Coordinates of C-alpha atoms in Angstrom, one line a residue:
X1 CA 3.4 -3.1 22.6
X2 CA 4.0 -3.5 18.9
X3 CA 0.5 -4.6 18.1
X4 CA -0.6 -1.4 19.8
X5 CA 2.2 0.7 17.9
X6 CA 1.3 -1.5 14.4
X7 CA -2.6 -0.3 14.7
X8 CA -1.8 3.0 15.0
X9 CA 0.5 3.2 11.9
X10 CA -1.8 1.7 10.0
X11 CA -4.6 3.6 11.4
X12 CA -2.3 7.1 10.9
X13 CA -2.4 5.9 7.0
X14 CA -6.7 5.8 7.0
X15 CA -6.7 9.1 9.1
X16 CA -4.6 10.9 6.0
X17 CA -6.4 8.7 3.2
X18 CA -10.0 9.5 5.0
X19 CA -8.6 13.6 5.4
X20 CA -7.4 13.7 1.5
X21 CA -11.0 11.9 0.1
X22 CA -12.9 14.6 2.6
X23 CA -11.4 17.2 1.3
X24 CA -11.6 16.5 -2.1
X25 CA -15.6 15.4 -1.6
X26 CA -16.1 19.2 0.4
X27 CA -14.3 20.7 -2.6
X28 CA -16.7 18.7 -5.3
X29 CA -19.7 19.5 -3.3
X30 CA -19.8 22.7 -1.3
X31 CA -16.7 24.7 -2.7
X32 CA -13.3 25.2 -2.1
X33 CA -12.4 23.9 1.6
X34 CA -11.0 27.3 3.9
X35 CA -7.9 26.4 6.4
X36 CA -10.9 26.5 9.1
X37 CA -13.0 24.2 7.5
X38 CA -9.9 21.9 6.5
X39 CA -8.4 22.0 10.2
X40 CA -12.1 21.1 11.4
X41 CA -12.4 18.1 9.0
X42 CA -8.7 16.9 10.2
X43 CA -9.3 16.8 13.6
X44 CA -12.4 15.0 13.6
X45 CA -11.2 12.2 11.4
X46 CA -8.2 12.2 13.8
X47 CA -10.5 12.5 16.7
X48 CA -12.6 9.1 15.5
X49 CA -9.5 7.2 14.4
X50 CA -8.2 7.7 17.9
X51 CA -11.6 6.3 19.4
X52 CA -11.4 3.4 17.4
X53 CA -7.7 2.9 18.3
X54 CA -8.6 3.4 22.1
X55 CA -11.3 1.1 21.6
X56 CA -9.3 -1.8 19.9
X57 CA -6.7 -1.7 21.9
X58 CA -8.0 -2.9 24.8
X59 CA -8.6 -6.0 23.1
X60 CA -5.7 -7.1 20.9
X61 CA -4.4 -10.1 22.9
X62 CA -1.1 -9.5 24.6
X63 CA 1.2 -12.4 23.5
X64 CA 4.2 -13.8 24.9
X65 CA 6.8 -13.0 22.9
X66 CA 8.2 -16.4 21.1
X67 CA 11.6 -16.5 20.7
X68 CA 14.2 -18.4 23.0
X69 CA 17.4 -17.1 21.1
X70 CA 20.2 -15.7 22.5
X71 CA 20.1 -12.1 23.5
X72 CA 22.6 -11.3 20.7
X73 CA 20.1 -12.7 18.1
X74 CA 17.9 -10.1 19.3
X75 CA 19.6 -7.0 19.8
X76 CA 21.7 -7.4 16.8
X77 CA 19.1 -7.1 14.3
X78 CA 17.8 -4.3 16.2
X79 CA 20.8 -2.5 15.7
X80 CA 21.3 -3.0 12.1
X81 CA 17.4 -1.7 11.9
X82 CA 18.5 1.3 13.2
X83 CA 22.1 1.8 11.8
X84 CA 19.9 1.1 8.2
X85 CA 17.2 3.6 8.9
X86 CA 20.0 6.5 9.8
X87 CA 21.7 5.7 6.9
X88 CA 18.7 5.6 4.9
X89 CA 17.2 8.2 5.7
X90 CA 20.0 10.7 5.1
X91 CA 20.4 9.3 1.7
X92 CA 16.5 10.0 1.2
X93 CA 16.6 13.6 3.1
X94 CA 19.8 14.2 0.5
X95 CA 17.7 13.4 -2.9
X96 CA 14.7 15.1 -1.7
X97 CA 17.0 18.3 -0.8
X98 CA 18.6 18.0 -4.9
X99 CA 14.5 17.2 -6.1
X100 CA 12.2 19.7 -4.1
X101 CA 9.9 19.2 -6.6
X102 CA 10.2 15.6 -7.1
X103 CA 10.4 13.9 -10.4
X104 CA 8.5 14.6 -13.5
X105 CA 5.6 12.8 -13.2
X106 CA 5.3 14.7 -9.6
X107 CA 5.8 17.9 -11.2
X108 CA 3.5 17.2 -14.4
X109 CA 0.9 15.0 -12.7
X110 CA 0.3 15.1 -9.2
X111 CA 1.4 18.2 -7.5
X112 CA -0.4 19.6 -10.9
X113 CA -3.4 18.1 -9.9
X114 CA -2.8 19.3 -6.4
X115 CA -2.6 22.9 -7.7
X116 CA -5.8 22.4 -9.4
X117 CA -7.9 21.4 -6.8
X118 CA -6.1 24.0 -4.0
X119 CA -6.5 27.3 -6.6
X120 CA -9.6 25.9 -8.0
X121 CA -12.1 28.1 -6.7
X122 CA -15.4 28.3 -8.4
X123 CA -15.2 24.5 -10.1
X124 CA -12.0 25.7 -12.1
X125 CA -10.1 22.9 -10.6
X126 CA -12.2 20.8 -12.9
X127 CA -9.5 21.8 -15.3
X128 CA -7.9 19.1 -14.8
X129 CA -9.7 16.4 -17.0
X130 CA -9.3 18.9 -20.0
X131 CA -7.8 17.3 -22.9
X132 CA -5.6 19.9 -23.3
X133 CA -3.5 20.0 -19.8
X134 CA -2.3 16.4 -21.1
X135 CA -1.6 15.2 -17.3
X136 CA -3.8 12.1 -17.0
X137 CA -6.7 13.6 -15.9
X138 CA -8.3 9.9 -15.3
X139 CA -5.7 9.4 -12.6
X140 CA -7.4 8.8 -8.8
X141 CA -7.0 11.9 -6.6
X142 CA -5.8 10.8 -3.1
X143 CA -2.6 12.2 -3.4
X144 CA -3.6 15.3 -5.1
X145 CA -6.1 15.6 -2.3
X146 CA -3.8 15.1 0.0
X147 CA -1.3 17.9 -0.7
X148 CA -3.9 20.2 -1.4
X149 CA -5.4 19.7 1.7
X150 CA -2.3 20.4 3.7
X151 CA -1.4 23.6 1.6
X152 CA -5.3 24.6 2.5
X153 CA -4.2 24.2 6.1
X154 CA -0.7 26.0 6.3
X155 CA -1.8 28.8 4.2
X156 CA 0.4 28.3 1.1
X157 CA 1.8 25.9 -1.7
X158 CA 5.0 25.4 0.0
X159 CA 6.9 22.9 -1.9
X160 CA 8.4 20.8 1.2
X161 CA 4.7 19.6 2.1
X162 CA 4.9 17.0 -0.7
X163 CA 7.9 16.2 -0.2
X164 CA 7.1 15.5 3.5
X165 CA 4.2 13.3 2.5
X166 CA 5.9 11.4 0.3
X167 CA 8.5 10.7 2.7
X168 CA 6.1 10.2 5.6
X169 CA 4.3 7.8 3.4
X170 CA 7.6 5.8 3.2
X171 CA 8.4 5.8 6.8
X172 CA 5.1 5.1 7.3
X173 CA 5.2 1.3 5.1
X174 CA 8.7 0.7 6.9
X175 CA 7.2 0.8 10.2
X176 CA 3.9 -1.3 9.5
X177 CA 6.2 -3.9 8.2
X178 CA 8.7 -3.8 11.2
X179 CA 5.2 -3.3 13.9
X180 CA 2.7 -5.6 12.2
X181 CA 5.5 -8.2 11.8
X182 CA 7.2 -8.4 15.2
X183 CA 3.4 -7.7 16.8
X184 CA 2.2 -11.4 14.5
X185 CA 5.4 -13.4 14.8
X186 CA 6.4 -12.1 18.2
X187 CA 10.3 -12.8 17.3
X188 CA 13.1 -10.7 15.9
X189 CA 11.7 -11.2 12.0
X190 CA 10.2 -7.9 12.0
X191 CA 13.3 -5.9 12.1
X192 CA 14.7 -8.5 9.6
X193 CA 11.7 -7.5 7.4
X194 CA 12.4 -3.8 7.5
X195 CA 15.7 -4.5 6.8
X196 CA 14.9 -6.3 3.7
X197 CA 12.8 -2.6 2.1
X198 CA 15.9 -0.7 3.7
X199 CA 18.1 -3.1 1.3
X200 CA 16.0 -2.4 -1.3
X201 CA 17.4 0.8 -3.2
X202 CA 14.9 1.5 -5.5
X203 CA 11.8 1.4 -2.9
X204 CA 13.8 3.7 -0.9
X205 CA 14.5 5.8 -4.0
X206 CA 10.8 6.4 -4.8
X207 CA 10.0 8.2 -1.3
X208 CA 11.4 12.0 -2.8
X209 CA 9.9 11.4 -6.0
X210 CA 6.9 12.6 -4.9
X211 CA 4.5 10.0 -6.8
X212 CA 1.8 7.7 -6.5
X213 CA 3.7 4.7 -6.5
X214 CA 4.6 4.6 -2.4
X215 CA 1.3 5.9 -1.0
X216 CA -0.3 2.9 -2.9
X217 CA 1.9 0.3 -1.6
X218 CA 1.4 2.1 1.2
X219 CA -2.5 0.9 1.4
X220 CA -1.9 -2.5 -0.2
X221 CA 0.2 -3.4 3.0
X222 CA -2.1 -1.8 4.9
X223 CA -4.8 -4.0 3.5
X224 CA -2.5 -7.1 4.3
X225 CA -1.6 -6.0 7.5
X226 CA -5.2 -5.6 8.7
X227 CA -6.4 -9.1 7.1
X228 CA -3.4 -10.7 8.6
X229 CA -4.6 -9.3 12.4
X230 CA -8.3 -9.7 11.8
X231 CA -7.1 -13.7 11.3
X232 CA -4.7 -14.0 14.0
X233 CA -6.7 -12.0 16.6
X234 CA -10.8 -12.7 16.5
X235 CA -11.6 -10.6 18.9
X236 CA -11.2 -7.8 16.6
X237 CA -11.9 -9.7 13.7
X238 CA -15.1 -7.4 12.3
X239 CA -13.7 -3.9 12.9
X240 CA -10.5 -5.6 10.9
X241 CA -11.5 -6.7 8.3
X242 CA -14.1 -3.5 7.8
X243 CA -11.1 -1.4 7.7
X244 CA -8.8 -3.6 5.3
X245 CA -11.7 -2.9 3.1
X246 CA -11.3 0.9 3.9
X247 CA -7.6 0.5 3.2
X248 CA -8.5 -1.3 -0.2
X249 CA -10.6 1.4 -0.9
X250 CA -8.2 4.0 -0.9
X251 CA -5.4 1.8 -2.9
X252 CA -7.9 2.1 -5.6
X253 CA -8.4 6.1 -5.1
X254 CA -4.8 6.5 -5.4
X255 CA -3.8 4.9 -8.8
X256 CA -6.0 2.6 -11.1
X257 CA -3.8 -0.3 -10.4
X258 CA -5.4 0.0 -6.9
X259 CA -8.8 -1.3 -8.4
X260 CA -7.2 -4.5 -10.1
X261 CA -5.9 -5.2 -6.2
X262 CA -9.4 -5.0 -4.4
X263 CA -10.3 -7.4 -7.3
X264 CA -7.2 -9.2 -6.5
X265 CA -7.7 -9.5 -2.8
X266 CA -11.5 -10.2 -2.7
X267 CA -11.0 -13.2 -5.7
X268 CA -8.5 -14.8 -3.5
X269 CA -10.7 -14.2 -0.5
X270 CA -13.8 -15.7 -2.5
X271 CA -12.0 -18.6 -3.6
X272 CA -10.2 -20.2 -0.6
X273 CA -12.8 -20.0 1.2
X274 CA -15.5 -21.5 -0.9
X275 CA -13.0 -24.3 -1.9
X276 CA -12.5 -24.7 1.7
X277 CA -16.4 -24.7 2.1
X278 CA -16.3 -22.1 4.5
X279 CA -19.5 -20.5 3.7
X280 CA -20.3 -18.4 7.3
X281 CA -16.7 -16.9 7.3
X282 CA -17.3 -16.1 3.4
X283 CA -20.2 -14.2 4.0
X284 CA -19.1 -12.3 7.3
X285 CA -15.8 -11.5 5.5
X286 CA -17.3 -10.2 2.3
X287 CA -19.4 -8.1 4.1
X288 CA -17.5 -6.3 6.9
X289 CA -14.6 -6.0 4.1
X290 CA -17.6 -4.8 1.6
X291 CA -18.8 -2.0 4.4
X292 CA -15.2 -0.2 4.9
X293 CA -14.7 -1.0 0.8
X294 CA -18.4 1.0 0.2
X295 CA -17.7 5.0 0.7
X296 CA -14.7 4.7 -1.0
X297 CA -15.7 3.0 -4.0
X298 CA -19.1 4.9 -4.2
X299 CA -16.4 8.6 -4.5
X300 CA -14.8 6.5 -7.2
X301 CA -17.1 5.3 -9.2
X302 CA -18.7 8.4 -9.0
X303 CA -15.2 10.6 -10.3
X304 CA -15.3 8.1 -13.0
X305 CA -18.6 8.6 -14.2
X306 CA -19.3 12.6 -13.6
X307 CA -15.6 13.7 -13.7
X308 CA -13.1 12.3 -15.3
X309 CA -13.2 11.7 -19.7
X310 CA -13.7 8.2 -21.2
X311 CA -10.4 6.4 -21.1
X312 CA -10.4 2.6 -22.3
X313 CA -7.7 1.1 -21.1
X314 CA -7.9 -2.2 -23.4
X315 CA -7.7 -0.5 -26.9
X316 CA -7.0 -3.5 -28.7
X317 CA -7.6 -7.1 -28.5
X318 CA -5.6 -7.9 -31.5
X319 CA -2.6 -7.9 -30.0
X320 CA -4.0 -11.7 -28.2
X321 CA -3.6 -13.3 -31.5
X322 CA 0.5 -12.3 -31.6
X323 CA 2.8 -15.0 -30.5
X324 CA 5.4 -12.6 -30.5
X325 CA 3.7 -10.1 -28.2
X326 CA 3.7 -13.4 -25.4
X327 CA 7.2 -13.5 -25.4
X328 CA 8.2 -9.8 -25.5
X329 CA 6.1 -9.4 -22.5
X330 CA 7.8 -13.0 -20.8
X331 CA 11.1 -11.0 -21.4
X332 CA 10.0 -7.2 -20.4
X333 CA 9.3 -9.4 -16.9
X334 CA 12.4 -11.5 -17.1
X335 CA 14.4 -8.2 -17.4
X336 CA 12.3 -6.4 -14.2
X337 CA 12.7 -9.1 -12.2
X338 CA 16.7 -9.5 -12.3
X339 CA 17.2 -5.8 -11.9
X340 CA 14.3 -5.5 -9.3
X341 CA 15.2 -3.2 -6.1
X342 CA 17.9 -0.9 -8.2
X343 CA 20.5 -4.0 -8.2
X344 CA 21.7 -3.6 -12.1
X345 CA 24.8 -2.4 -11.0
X346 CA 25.8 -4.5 -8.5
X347 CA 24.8 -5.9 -5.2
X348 CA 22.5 -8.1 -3.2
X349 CA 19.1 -8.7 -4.5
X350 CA 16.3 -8.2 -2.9
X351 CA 14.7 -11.7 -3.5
X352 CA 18.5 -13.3 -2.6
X353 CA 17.7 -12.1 0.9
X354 CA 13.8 -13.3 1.2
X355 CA 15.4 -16.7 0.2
X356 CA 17.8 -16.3 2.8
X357 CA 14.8 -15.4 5.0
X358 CA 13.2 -18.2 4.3
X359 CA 15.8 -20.6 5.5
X360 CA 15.8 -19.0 8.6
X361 CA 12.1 -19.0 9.0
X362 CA 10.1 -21.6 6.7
X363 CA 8.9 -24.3 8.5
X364 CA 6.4 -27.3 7.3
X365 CA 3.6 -26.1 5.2
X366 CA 0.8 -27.3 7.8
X367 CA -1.9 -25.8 9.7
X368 CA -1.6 -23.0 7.3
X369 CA -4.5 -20.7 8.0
X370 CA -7.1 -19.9 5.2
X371 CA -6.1 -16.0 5.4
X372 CA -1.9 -16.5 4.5
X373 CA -2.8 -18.7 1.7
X374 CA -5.6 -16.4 0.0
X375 CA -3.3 -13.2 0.6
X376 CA -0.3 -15.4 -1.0
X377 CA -2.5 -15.9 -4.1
X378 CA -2.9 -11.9 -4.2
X379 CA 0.9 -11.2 -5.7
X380 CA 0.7 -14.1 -8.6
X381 CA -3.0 -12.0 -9.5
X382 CA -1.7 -9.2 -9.5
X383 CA 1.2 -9.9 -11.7
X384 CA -1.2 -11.7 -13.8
X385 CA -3.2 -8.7 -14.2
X386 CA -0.4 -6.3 -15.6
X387 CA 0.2 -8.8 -18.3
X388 CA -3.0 -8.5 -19.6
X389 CA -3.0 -5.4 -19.5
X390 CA 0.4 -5.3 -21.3
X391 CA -0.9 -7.5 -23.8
X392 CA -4.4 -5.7 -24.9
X393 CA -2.4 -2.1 -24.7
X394 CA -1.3 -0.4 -27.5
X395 CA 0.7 1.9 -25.8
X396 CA 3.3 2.7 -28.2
X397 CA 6.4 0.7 -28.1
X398 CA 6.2 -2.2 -25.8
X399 CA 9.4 -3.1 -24.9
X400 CA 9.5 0.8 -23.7
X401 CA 6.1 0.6 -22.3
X402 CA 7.3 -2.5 -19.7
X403 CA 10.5 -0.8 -18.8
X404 CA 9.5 2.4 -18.0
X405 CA 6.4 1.2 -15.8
X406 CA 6.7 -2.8 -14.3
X407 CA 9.8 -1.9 -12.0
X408 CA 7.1 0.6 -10.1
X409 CA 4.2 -2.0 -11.0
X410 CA 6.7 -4.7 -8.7
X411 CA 7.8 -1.9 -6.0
X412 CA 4.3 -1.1 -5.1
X413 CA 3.8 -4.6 -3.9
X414 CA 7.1 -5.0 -2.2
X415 CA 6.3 -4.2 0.8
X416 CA 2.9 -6.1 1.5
X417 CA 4.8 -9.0 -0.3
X418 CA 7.6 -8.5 2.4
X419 CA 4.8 -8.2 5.4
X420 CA 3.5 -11.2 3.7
X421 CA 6.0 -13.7 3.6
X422 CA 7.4 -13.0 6.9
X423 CA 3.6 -13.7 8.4
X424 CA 3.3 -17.0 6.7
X425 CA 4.9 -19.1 9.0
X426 CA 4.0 -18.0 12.5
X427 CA 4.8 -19.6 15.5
X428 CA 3.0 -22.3 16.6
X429 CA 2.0 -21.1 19.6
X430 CA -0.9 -18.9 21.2
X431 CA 0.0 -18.2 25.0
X432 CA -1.5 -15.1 26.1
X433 CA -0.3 -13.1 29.4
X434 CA -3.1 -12.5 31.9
X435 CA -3.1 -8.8 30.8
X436 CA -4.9 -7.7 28.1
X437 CA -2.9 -4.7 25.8

């Protein structure tokens, strides 16, 4: 059942990523979408995500569930899933109700954006890469997109619908983890593993601020998630891995940070598998992974070259040459990492209980498949990645700079990192019932 219930999260994410890219395209294109013409494009994305779901379900395998524990060991962490989410989510519910409109950068960026494209009649929502607005205009549209979208389709900007997406984007990452984890390890891990982003304060703390920074972790687990079940089940490897590339895709259309992980994730691919000599599974991976990765890179490229004003992102490769700079940036990480997950007044840290995870779980690093150690590669590149870009930017005072954006940098790859580590040492064993799910 939860391999069934983990496909259909994730494929609930493409349905409102594939919706929010439609609608901005139609908007590009043809004009401002109506609510007709947006309800029409909803419902027949929804209606071919559903196909595809009907259609892969009937051939994830149906596995025996793994654990021998005692009951107790069960049902306990099932119960401390719940008692988290409740408590949670009326934390979350409470924020959101003293920050309708989210934080700033919702407020100045984002929903602005959003407000562009849904009163933009007439190409005026092209406004929004003017100089003069000052709100990023070379930021990715998805969210924008998606908001506007939904206010196309209820008739209004009401301010709760982004607050409902960003919240729904949250809930959405907890239950891919706690799904995609319990349907792969087929043991009690995967309410452990939501637990771990419930005991994670500042993850939970992003969902009402209304930003970029969940929906993107949001399709960087997704991406995992998918690559993880097109290696443990091959028959529904292809259609996988062609929509962890779709998922890619639209991690790239919702920040640029997305584009440094498709790098990420198809470097790590490349390499393992060429190491490993594994030239036939290189070739059919880059390409199903390249056909779901396609459309959505084509609409981005595309916003970056017609759209959106020049905006180098290195503006100085000085800054190489300073010793200094290294260690600035060594501590600006040093000083993320010990306060990462909202812990700098007090209480457990996040990486305290994936350590305590671990010793429940870890077992001998053999028969490790190629997938788990190419994905495991993707976190250390990605990390790797922000400090080059903290080292060629000049983007004013750096010790400011690194503490005002690597804690979100980190939190956007919590969760796939969670999904990760918990799907790295999976039960040896690959007993399937007779039925089929």
């Amino acid at each position: 059942m939860s391999g069934s219930c983990a496909l259909a999260l994730v494929l609930a994410a493409l349905v409102l990523g594939t919706f929010s890219s439609a609608v901005f395209l139609w908007e590009w294109v043809v004009g401002a979408p109506t609510p007709l013409s947006a309800l029409i494009l909803l419902i027949s994305i929804t209606g071919v995500f559903m196909k595809v779901f009907l259609v892969l379900k009937r051939r994830i395998p149906r596995l025996q569930v793994a654990s021998v524990r005692h009951w107790i060991f069960r049902l306990l962490p099932a119960a401390c899933m719940l008692i988290g989410l409740a408590c949670s989510g009326i934390a979350v519910v409470r924020q959101a109700g003293q920050e309708p409109n989210g934080e700033w950068d919702a407020f100045a960026v984002w929903n602005l954006h959003a407000r562009f494209l849904y009163r933009g009649s007439e190409g005026a929502w092209k406004g929004i890469f003017a100089p003069v607005t000052w709100s990023n205009g070379g930021y990715p549209l998805l969210l924008p997109g998606m908001v506007s979208g939904a206010w196309t389709l209820v008739g209004g900007e009401r301010p709760i619908i982004p607050a409902l997406l960003a919240i729904g984007f949250g809930a959405l990452s907890i239950g891919i983890v706690w799904s995609g984890v319990s349907a792969l390890a087929r043991d009690e891990r995967g309410w452990l593993s939501g637990l771990i982003l419930l005991g994670t304060p500042s993850f939970l703390h992003l969902f009402p601020d209304q930003t970029a920074d969940i929906p993107i972790a949001l399709y960087m687990l997704a991406t995992v998630a998918l690559l993880q079940f097109a290696e443990a089940w091959p028959e529904v490897r292809r259609p996988m891995l062609v929509l962890a590339g779709l998922s890619a895709g639209f991690a790239a259309w919702t920040k640029n940070e997305g584009l440094l992980f498709v790098v990420a994730v198809l470097g790590s691919r490349l390499s393992i598998l060429a190491l490993l000599r594994h030239w036939r599974d290189l070739r059919t991976n880059l390409t199903m992974i390249g056909l779901g990765l396609a459309p959505v890179l084509a609409l981005l490229i595309s916003f970056k070259i017609f759209l959106t004003p020049g905006n180098n992102p290195i503006q100085t490769i000085g800054h190489a040459s300073s010793a200094g700079r290294y260690w600035e940036i060594l501590l600006g990480f040093y000083d993320t990492a010990k306060g990462f997950g909202g812990t700098w007044g007090g209480g457990i840290h996040p990486i305290l209980l994936l350590g305590l995870f671990l010793l429940l779980y870890a077992r001998p690093l053999r028969n490790l498949r190629p997938m788990s150690i190419s994905l495991a590669l993707v976190v250390p590149a990605m990390l790797g990645g922000y400090f080059l870009v903290y080292l060629f930017s000049s983007d004013g005072n750096l010790h400011d700079y690194i503490g005002g954006t690597l804690n979100r940098l980190c939190i956007q790859l919590w969760p796939a990192s969670v999904f990760l580590l918990a799907t790295f040492f999976l039960p040896t064993s690959t007993a399937t019932a007779n039925e089929i799910e």
